[in-house]
Each structure stands twice: as C-alpha cells, then as structure tokens.
PDB file of C-alpha atoms in Angstrom:
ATOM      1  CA  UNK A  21      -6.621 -10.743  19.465  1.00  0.00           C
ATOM      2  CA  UNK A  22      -5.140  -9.560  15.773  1.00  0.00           C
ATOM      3  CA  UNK A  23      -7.792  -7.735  14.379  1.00  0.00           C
ATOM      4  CA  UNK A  24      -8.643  -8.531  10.426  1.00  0.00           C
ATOM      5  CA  UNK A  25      -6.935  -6.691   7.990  1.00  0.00           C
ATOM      6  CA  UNK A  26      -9.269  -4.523   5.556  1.00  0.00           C
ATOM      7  CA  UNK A  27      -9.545  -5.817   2.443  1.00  0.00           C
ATOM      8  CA  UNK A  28      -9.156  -2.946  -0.634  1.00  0.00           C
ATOM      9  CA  UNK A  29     -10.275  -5.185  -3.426  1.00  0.00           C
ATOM     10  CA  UNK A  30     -13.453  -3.995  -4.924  1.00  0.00           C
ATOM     11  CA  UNK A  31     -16.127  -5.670  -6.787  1.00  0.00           C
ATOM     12  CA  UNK A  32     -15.260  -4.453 -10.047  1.00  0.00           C
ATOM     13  CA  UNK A  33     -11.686  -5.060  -9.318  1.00  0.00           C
ATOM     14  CA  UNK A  34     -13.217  -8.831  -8.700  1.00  0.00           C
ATOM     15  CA  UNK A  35     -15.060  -8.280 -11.854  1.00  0.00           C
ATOM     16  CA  UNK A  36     -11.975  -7.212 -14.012  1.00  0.00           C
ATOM     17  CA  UNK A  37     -10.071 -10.045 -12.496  1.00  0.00           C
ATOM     18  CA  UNK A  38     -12.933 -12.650 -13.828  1.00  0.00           C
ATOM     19  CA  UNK A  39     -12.736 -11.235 -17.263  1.00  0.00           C
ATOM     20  CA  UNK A  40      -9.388 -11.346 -17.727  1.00  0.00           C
ATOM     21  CA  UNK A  41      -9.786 -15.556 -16.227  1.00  0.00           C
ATOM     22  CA  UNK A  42     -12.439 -15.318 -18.692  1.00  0.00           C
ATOM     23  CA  UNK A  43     -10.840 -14.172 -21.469  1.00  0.00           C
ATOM     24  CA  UNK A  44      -7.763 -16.445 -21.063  1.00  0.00           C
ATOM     25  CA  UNK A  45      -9.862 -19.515 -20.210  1.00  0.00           C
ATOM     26  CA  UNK A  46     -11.423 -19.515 -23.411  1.00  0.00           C
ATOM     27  CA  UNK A  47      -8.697 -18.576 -25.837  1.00  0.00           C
ATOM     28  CA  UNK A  48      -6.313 -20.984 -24.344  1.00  0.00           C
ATOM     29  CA  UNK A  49      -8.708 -23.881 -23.775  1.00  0.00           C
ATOM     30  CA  UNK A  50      -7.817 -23.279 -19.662  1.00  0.00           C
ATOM     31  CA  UNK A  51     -10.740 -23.567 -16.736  1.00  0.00           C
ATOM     32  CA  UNK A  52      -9.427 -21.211 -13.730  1.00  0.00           C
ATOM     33  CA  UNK A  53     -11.194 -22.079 -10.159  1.00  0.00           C
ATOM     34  CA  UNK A  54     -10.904 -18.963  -8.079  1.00  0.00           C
ATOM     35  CA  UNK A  55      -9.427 -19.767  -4.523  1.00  0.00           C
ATOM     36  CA  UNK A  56     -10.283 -18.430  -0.881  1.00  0.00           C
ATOM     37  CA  UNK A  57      -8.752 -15.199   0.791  1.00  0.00           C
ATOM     38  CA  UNK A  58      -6.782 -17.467   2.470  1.00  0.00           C
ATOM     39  CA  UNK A  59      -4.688 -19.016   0.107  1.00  0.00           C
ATOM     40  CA  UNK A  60      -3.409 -15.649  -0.938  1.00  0.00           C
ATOM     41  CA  UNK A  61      -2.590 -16.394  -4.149  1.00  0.00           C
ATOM     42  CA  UNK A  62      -6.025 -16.037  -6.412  1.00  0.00           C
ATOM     43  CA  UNK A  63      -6.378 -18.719  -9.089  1.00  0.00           C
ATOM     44  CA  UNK A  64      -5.322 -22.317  -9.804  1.00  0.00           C
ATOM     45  CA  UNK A  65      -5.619 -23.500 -13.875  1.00  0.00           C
ATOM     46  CA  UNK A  66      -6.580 -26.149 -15.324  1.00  0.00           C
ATOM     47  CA  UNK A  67      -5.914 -27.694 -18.604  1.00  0.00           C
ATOM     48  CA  UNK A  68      -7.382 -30.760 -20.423  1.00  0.00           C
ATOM     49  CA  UNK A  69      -8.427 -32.025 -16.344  1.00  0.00           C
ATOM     50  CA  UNK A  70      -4.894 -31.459 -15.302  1.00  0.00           C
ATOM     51  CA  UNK A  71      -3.315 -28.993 -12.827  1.00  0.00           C
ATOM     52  CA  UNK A  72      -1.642 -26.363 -15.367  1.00  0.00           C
ATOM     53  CA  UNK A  73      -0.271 -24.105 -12.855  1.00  0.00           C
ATOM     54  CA  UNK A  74      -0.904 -21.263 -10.379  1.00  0.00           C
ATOM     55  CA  UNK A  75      -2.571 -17.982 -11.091  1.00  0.00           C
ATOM     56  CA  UNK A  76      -2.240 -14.609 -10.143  1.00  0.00           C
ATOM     57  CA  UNK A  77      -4.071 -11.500 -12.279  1.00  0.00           C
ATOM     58  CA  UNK A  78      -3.381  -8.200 -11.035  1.00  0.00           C
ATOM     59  CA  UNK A  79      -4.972  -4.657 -13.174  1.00  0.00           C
ATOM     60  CA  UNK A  80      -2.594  -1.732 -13.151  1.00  0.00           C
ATOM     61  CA  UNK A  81      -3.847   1.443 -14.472  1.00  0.00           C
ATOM     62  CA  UNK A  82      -1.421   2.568 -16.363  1.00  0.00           C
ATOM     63  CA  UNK A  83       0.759   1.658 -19.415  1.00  0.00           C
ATOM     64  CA  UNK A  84       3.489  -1.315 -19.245  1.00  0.00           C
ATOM     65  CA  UNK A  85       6.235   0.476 -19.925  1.00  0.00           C
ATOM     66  CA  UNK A  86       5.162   3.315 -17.962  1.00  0.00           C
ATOM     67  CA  UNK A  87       7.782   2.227 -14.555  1.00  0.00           C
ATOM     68  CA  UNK A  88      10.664  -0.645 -15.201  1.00  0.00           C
ATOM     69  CA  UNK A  89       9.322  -3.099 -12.589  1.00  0.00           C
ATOM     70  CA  UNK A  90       6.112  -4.122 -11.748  1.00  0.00           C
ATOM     71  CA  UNK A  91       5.965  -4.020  -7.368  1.00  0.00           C
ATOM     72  CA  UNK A  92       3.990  -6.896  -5.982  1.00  0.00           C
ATOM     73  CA  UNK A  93       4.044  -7.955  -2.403  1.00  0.00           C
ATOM     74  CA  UNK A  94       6.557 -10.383  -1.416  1.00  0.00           C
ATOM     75  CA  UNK A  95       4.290 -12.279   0.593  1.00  0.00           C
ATOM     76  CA  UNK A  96       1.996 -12.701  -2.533  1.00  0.00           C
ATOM     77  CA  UNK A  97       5.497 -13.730  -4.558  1.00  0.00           C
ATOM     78  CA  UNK A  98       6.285 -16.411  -2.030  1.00  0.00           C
ATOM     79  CA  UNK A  99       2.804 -17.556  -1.388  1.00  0.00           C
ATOM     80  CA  UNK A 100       2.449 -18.151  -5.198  1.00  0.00           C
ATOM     81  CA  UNK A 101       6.261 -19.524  -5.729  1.00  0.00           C
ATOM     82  CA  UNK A 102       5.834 -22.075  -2.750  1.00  0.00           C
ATOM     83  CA  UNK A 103       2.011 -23.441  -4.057  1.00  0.00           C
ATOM     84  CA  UNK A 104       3.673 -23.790  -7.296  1.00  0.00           C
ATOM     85  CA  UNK A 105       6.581 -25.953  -6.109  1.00  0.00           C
ATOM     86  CA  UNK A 106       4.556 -27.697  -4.164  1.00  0.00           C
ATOM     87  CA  UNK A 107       2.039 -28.763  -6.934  1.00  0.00           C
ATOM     88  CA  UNK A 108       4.662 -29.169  -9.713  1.00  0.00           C
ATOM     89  CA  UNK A 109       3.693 -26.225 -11.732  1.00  0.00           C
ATOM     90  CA  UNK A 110       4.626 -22.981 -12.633  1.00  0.00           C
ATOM     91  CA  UNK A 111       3.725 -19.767 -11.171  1.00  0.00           C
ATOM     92  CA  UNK A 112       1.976 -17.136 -13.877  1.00  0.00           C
ATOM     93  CA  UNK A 113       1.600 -13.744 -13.114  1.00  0.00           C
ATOM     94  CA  UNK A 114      -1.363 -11.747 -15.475  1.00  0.00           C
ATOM     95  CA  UNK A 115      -0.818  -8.039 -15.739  1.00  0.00           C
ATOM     96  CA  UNK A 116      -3.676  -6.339 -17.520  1.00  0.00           C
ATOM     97  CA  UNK A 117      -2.172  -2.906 -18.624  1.00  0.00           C
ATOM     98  CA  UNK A 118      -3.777   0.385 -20.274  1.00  0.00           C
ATOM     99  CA  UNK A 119      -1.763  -1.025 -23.214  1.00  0.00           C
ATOM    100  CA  UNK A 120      -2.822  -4.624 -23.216  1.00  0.00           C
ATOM    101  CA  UNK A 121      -2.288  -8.235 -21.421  1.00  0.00           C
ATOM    102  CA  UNK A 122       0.728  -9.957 -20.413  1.00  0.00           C
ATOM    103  CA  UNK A 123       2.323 -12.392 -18.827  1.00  0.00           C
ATOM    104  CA  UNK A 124       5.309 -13.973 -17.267  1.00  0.00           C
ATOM    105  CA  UNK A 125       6.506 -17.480 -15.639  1.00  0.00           C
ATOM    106  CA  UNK A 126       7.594 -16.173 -12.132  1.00  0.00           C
ATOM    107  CA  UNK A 127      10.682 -19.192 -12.019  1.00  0.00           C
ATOM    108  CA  UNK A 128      12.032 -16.862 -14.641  1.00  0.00           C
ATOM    109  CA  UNK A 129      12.507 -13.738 -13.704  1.00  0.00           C
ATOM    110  CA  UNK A 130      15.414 -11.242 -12.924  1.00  0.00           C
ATOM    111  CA  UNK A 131      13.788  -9.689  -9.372  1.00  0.00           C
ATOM    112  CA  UNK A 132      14.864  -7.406  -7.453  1.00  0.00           C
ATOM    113  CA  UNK A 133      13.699  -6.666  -3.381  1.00  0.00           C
ATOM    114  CA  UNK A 134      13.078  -3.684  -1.728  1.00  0.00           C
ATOM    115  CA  UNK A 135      10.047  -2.449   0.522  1.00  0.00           C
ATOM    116  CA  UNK A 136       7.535  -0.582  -0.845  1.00  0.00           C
ATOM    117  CA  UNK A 137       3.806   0.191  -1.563  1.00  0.00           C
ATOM    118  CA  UNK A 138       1.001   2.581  -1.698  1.00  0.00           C
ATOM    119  CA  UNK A 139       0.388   5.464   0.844  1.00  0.00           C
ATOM    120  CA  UNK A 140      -2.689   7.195  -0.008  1.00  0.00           C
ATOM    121  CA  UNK A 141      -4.990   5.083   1.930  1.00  0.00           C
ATOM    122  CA  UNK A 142      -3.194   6.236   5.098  1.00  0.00           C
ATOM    123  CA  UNK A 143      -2.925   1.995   6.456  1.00  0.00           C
ATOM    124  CA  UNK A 144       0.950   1.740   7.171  1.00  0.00           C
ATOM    125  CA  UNK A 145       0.216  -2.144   6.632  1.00  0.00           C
ATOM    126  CA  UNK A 146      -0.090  -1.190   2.733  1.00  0.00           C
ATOM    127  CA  UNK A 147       3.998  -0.269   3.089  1.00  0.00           C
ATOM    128  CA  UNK A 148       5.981  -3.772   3.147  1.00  0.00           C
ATOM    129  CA  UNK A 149       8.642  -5.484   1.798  1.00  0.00           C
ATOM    130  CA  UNK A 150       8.127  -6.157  -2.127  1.00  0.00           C
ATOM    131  CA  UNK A 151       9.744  -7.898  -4.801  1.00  0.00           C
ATOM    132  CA  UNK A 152      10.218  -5.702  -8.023  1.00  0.00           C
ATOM    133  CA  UNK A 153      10.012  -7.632 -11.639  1.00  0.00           C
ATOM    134  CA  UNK A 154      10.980  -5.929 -14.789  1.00  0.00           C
ATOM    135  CA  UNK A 155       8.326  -5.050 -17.162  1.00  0.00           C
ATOM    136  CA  UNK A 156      10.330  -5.934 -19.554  1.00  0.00           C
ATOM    137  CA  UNK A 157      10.098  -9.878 -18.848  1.00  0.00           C
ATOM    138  CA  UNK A 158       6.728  -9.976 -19.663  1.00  0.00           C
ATOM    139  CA  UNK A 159       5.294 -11.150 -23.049  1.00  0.00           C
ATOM    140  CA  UNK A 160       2.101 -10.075 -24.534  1.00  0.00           C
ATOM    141  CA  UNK A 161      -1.131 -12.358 -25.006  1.00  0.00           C
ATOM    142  CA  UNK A 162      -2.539 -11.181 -27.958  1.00  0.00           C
TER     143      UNK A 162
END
C-alpha cells in the first residue's frame, strides 16, 4: 500500500492563492473554479462562459529577478501542458513576487530541465526532476 504523500500547502498559502484568483478574476472579467488535489494542476478560467485556459498561481517570497529561472515541478509542468492541450487552451502560470504579479503562457517558453527542489523539510520526495523557466519570460499584470 503507497502511503499518501504530505501535503505542505498551508491555509494561508490557500488564502494567498484565492486572492491572487481574486484579484485577476475581477480585473480581467475571468471566473476561476478551483480544482481537486487530484488534478494537480490548481485552477481552470473562465471567460464570458467559455473555457479560457488552465491555471496555475504559485507565491515565491522573494523578488523576480532575484534567481534567472523560476523551478517548478515537472510533473506540475506536464500535468498543466497536457490539460491544456487537451481542452484547447493555453497553460498560464501566476507568479506573485515580493516585487509584484506576473505571468507567462507556458507554450512559450525557453525551459530548461534539471532535478531539483527544497531540502529543509528533510522529505527526499520534495527533490525531483524540475523544469526551470526564465524569469525573464514573464510579463507583469499591473
């Protein structure tokens, strides 16, 4: 029997997350619907009724230009590249910053692949492979 893997999000990280759904949602005339866990990828958008694409909002605590590629998990990258393809739409990755919010179209994007991740929560299932995206592709919501 696999056992479950621990989940690190936090409410207010769910809370941030919202806000920044929130926040885009209303300037951009968008209505996100949070999917399950299990879909891996977190939001699907919706514009005028329509499927507008698929979502993904991350928070990073520090400034944008502070490293020269933002690390997600490749798994994630996949997960949200395949739903997209599947459903006809693009893929959006939301970075909120220190320094502000941003975006980028993931069908894009220069990448790069390596392995990677955190290792201060001593879980060697936080170190996997990862795709690295320059933070220089990203364009600023303002």
């Amino acid at each position: 029997m696999t056992q479950e893997r621990k989940l690190y999000e936090s409410s207010s990280d769910l809370e941030e997350e919202k806000q920044v759904a929130a926040t885009l949602a209303k300037n951009r005339d968008l209505v996100f619907r949070k999917l399950k866990h299990a879909y891996k990828i977190d939001w699907v958008v919706f514009k005028d009724g329509k499927l507008n694409s698929v979502a993904e909002i991350k928070r990073r605590r520090v400034n944008r230009l502070q490293y020269d590629t933002l690390m997600l998990s490749l798994d994630k990258w996949m997960s949200g590249k395949a739903m997209a393809l599947e459903m006809n739409v693009p893929f959006i990755l939301f970075i909120k910053w220190n320094d502000g919010l941003f975006w980028h179209k993931a069908e894009t994007c220069p990448v790069t692949y390596g392995f990677g991740g955190r290792n201060d929560r001593n879980d060697p299932q936080d170190m996997e492979p990862m795709v690295f995206i320059p933070v220089t592709e990203f364009k600023e919501i303002k």
